[in-house]
Coordinates of C-alpha atoms in Angstrom, one line a residue:
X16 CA 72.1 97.0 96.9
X17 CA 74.6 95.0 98.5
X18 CA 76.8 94.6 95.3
X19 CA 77.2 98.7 95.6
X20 CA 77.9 98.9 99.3
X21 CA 80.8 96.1 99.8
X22 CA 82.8 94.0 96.8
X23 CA 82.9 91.1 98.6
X24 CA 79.0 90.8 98.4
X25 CA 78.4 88.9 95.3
X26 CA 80.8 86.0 96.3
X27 CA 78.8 85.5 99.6
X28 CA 75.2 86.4 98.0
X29 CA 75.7 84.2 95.0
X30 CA 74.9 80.8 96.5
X31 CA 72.5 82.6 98.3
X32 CA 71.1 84.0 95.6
X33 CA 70.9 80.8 93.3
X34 CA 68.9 78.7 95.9
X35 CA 66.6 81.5 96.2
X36 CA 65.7 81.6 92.6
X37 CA 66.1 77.8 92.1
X38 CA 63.0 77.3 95.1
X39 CA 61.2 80.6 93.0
X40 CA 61.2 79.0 89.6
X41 CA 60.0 75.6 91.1
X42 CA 57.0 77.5 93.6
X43 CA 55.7 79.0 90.2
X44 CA 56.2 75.7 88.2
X45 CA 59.0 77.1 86.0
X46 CA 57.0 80.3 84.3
X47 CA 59.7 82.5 83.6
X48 CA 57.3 85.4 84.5
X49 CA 57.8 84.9 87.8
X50 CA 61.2 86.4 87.7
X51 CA 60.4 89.6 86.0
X52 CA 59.7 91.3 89.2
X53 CA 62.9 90.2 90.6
X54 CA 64.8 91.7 87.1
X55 CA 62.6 95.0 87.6
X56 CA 63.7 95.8 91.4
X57 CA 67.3 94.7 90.7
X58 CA 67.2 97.3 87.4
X59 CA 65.2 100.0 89.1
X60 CA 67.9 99.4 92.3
X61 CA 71.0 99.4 90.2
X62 CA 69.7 102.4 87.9
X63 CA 68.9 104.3 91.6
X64 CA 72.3 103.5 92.8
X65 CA 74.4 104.7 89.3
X66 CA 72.7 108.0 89.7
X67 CA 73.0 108.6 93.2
X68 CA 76.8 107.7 93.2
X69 CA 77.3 109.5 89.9
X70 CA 76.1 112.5 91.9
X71 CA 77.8 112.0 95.0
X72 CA 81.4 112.0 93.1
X73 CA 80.4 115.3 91.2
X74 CA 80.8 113.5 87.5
X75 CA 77.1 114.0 86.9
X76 CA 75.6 117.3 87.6
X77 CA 71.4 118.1 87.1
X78 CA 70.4 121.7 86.2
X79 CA 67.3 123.5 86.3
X80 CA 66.9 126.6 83.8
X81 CA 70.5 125.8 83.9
X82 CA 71.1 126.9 87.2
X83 CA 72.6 123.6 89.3
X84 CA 70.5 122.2 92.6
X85 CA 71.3 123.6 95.6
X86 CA 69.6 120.9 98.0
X87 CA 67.1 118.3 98.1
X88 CA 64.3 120.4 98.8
X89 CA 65.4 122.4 95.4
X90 CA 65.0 119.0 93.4
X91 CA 62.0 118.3 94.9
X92 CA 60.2 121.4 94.1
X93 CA 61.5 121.6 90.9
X94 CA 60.0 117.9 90.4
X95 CA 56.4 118.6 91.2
X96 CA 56.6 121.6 88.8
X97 CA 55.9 120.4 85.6
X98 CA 57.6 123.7 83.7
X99 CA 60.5 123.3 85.6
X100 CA 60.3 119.5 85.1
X101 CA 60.5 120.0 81.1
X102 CA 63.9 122.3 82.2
X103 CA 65.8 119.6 83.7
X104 CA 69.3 119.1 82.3
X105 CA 71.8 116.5 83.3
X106 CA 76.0 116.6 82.4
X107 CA 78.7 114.5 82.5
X108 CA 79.3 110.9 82.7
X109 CA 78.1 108.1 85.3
X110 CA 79.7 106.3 88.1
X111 CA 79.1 102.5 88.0
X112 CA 80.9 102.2 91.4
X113 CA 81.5 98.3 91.7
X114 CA 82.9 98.3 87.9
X115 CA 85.4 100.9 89.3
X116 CA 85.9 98.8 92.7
X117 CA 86.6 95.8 89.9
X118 CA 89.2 97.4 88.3
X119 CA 91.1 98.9 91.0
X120 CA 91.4 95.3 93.0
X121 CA 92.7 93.6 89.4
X122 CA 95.9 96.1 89.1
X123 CA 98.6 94.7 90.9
X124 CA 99.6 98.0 91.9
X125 CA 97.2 99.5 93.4
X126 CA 96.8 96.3 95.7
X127 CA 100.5 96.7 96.6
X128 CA 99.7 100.1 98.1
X129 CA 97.7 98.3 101.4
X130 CA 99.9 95.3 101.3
X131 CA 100.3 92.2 99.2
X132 CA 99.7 88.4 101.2
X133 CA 100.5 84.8 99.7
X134 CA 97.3 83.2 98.8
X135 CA 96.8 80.7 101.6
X136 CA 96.6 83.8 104.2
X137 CA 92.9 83.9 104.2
X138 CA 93.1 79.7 105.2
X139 CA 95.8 79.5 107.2
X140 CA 96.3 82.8 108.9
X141 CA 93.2 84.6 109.1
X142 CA 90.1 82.5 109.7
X143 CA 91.8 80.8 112.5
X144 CA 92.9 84.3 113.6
X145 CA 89.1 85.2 113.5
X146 CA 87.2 82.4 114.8
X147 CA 89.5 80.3 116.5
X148 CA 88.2 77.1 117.7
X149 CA 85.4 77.5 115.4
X150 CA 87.4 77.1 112.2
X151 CA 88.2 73.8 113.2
X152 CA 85.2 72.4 114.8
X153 CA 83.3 74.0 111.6
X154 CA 85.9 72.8 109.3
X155 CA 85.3 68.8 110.3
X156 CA 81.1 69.0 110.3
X157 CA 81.3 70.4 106.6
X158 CA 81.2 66.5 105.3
X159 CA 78.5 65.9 108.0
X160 CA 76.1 68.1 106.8
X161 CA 76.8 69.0 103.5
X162 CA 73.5 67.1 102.2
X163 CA 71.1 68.8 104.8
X164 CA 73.4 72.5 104.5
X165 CA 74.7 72.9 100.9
X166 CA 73.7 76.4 100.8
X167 CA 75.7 77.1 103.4
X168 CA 78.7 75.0 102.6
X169 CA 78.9 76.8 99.4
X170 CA 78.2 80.0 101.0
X171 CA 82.0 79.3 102.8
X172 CA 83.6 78.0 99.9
X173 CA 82.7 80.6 97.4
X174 CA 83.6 83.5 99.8
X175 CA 86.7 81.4 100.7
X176 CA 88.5 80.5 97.2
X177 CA 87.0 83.6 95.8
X178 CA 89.0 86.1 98.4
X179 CA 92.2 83.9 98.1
X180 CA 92.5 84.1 94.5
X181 CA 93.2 88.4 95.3
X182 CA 96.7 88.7 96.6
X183 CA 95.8 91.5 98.9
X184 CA 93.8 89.7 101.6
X185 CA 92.4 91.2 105.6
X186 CA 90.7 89.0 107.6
X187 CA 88.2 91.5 108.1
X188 CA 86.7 90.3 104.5
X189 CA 86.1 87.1 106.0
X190 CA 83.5 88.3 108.8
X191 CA 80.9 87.7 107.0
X192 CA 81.9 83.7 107.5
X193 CA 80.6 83.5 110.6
X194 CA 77.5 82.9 110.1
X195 CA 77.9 79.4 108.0
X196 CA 80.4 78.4 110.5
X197 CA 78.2 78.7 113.3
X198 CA 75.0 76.9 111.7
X199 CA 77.3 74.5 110.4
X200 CA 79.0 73.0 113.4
X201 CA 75.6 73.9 115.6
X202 CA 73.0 72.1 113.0
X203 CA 72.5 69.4 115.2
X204 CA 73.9 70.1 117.8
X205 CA 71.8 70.9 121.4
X206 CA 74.8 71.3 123.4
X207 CA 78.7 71.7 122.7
X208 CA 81.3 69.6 124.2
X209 CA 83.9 70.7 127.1
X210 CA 86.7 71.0 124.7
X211 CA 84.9 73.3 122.5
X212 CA 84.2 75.7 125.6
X213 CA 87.3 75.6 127.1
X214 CA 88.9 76.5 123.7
X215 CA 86.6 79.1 123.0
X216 CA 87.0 81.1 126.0
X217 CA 90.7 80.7 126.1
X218 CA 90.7 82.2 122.2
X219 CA 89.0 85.1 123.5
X220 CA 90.3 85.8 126.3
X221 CA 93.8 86.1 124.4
X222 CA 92.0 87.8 121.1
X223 CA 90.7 90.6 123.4
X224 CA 93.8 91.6 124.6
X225 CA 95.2 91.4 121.5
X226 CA 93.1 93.2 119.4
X227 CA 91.8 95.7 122.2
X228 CA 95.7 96.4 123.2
X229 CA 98.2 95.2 121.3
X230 CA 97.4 95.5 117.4
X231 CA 97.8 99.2 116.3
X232 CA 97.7 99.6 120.4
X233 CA 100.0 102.9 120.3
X234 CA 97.5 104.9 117.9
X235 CA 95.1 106.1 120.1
X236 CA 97.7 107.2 122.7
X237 CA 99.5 108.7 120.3
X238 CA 97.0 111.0 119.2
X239 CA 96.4 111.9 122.9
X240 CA 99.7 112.7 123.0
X241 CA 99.6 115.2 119.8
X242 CA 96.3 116.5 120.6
X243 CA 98.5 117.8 124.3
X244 CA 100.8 119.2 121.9
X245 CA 98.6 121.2 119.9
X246 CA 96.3 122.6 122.5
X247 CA 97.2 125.1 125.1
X248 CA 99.7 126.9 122.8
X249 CA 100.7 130.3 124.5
X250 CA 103.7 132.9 124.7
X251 CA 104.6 132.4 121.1
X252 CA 108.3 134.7 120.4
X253 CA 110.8 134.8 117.5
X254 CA 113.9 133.1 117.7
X255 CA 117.2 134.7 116.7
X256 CA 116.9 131.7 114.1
X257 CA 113.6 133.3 112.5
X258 CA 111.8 130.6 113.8
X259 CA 109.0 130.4 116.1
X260 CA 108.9 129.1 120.0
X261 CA 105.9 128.4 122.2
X262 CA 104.9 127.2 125.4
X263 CA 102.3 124.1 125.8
X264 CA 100.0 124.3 129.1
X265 CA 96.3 122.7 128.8
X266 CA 95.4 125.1 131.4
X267 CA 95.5 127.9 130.1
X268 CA 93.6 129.5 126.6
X269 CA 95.4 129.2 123.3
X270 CA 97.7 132.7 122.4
X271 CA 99.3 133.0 119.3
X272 CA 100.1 136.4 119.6
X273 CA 98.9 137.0 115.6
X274 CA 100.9 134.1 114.2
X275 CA 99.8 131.7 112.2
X276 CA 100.9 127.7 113.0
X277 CA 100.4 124.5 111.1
X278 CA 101.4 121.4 112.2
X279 CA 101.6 118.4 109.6
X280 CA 100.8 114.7 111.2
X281 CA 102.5 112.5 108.8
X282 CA 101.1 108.8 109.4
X283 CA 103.4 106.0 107.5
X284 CA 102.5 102.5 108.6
X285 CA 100.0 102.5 110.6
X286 CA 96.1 102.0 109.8
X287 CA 94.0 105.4 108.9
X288 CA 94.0 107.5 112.1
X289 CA 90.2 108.3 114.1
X290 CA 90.6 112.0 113.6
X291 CA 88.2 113.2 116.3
X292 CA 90.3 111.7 118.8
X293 CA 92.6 115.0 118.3
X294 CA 89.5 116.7 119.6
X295 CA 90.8 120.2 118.6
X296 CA 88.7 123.5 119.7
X297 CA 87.0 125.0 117.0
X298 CA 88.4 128.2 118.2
X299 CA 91.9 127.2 117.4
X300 CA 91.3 129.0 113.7
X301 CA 94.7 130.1 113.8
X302 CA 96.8 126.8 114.3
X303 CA 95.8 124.2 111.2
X304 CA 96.8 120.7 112.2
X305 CA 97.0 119.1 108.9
X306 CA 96.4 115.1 108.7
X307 CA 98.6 113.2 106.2
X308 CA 97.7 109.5 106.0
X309 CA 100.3 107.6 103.3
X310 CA 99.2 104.1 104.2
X311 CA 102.4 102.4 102.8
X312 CA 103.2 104.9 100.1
X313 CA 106.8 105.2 100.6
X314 CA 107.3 106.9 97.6
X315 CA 104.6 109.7 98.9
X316 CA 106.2 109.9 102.6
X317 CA 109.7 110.7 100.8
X318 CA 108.1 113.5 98.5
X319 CA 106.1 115.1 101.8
X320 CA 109.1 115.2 103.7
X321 CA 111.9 116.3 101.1
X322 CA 109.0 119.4 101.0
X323 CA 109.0 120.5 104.3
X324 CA 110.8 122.8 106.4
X325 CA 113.0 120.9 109.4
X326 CA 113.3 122.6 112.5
X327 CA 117.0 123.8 114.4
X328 CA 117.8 121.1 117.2
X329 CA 118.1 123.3 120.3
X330 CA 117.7 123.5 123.7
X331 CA 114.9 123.4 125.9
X332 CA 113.1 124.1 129.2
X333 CA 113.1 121.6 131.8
X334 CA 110.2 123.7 133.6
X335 CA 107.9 124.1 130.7
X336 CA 106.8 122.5 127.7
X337 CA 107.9 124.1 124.6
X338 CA 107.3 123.7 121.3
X339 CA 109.4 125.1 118.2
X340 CA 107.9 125.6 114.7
X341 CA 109.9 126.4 111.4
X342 CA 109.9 129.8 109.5
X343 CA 108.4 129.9 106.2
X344 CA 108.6 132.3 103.0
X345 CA 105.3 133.6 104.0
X346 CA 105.3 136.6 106.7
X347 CA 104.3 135.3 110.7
X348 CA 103.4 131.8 109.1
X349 CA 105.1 128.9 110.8
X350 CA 105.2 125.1 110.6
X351 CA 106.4 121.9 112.2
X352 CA 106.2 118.3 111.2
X353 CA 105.5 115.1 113.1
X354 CA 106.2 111.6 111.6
X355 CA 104.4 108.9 113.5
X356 CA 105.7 105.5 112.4
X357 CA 105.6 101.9 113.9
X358 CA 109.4 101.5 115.5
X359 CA 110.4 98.4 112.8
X360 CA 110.4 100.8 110.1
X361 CA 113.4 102.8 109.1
X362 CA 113.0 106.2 108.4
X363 CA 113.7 107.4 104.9
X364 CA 117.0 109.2 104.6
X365 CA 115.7 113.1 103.8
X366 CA 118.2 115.5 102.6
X367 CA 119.5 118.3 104.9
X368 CA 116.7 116.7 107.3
X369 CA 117.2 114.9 110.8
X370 CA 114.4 113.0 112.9
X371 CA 114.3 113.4 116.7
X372 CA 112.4 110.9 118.4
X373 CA 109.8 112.5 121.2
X374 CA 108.0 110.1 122.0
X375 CA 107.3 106.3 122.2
X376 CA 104.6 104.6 122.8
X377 CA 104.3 100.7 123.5
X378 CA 103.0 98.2 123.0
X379 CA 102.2 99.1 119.6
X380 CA 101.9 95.7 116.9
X381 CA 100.8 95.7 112.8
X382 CA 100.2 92.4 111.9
X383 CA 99.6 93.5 108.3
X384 CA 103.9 93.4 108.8
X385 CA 104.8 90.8 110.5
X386 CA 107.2 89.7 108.9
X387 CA 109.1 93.1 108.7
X388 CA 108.8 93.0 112.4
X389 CA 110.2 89.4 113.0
X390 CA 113.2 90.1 110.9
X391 CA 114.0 93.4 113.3
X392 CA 113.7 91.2 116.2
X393 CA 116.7 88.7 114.8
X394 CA 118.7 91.8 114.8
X395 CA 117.4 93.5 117.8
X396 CA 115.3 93.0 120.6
X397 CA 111.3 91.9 119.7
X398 CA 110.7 94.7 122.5
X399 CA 112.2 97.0 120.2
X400 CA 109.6 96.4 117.2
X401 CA 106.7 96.6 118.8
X402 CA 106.3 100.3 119.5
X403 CA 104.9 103.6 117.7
X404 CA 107.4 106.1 117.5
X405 CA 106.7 109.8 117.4
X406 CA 109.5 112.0 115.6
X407 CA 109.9 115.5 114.8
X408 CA 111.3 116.6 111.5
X409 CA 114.7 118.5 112.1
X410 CA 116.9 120.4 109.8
X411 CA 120.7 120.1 109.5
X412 CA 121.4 122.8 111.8
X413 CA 121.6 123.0 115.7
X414 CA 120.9 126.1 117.6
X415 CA 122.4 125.0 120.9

């Protein structure tokens, strides 16, 4: 099951998985019989898991009297009712999800598209950056008790080399690590020494606030600061431009006065953004915020872009909060577009299209680009990279 839920299973499991059917085949005195129930389960699981995914990505569809389920309780009815049972039809092709997963990680390519690391990132960067002290301390008892652990020594290895060999590499896929570091350096251990503790608590004292408010630290502020942008909308009137101006106020109900708003949240840079923290009314039918997530598809963010309409740079209230949307070809429909990019990258250079920063939000740091962000700071100020900017898409033309 686990091979189907995560691709970095098998390297962790196969250790594993070898000492458990080495101490099998010796408890049953090598009969080969012994490991037909263990083939059975793992065919009967895998065959259970095609289907179900093959179903899930619509590439396999079952009929009955050629009619296609409609829910569970339709396919089990139809089941327990042996005419029915002899009318069941199934088209299309299977999914074998983790041959698909395979593929995808081998091309180059598609690897590039969530960032591509040198190979001793995983040893170097990211198991200290997880585990701190414990790397180290772990590290120097692997010799000590490799003859009483060599499950678990292997366990680290295999998941180690295996992940360093892919040039894409998170040190999220190394979590699973922690548990053979921690039986490793505490195998005979009853208590731990002072250095160990004071390092310990020192590495998370400093991981916490990095991680809880520093790495990708400007995303959820961000979207509080869209989601007051998007709610409230009232007072919505024509320009002598053709397009549309409203007024933001949270306390009072949304008016759109019959038109009909979208507003495009283009996310370049950043990781995938928790959509639910917009928390948008369901009554809001008639403005569509639209979520547009490119990762590090630059190619994609340039195509979006070049698309949409830029809005007239103009003038506005120092009272109220107002917010102006571009005309469209279609009648009363309006849009606007929001780019929300880390501050170290450069914005791609749109035709007829400006950007107007609104907002900025700090401190905001992606260690997946480092590197981008410490050649800024040669040229600027490290202040200056490490913040999530907020622009709005403008046209070439001001209405001042």
């Amino acid at each position: 099951l686990g091979v189907f839920t995560r691709i970095t299973f098998p390297l962790y499991a196969f250790p594993i998985g070898v000492a458990f059917l080495v101490q099998t085949f010796k408890k049953n005195q090598g009969r080969l019989q012994s490991l037909f129930c263990l083939l059975l389960g793992t065919v009967l699981c895998a065959g259970a898991c095609i289907l179900i995914d093959s179903v899930y990505y619509g590439k396999l569809v079952f009929t009955v009297h050629d009619m296609p389920f409609r829910d569970i309780f339709h396919v089990v009815s139809s089941v327990s009712d042996l005419t029915a049972l002899s009318n069941i039809r199934a088209y299309g092709e299977i999914v074998i999800t983790p041959l698909n997963n395979i593929l995808y990680n081998l091309n180059v390519d598609n690897l590039a598209q969530h960032g591509l690391h040198a190979r001793y990132t995983h040893l170097l960067i990211n198991l200290p950056l997880l585990f701190g002290p414990l790397t180290f301390f772990g590290l120097f008892c692997m010799p000590k008790v490799f003859s009483k652990l060599k499950t678990m020594n292997n366990d680290l290895v295999y998941g180690l080399i295996g992940l360093s060999i892919m040039p894409h590499q998170e040190a999220r896929f190394l979590c699973p690590l922690l548990v053979p570091f921690v039986l490793i350096y505490a195998w005979d251990q009853s208590t731990f020494p002072l250095l160990f503790w004071m390092a310990w608590i020192l590495f998370n004292t400093v991981t916490t606030f990095v991680f809880s408010f520093v790495h990708q630290g400007g995303m959820v502020p961000a979207l509080g600061f869209i989601q007051r942008h998007t709610t409230g909308i009232h007072d919505c009137h024509v320009l002598h431009s053709g397009d549309l101006s409203c007024f933001v106020d949270l306390n009072q109900a949304t008016d759109l006065n019959g038109f009909d708003l979208t507003t495009h949240l283009v996310f370049y840079k950043t990781y995938m953004p928790p959509r639910h923290l917009l928390a948008l009314p369901l009554e809001n039918k008639a403005h569509h915020v639209h979520i547009i997530d490119f990762g590090s598809d630059h190619h994609g963010l340039v195509s979006e872009l070049t698309q949409r309409p830029g809005i007239p740079l103009r003038r506005h209230s120092k009272d109220k909060i107002d917010i102006d949307f571009a005309q469209t070809n279609q009648t009363h429909q309006f849009e606007r577009t929001l780019l929300i990019t880390p501050s170290f990258v450069t914005v791609p250079k749109i035709k007829d299209h400006r950007y107007l920063l609104i907002h900025r939000l700090s401190p905001h740091v992606s260690f997946d680009d480092i590197d981008t962000m410490a050649q800024g700071a040669q040229t600027y100020s490290p202040e200056s990279q490490m913040s999530l900017n907020v622009y709005l898409l403008l046209s070439n033309q001001d209405d001042l």
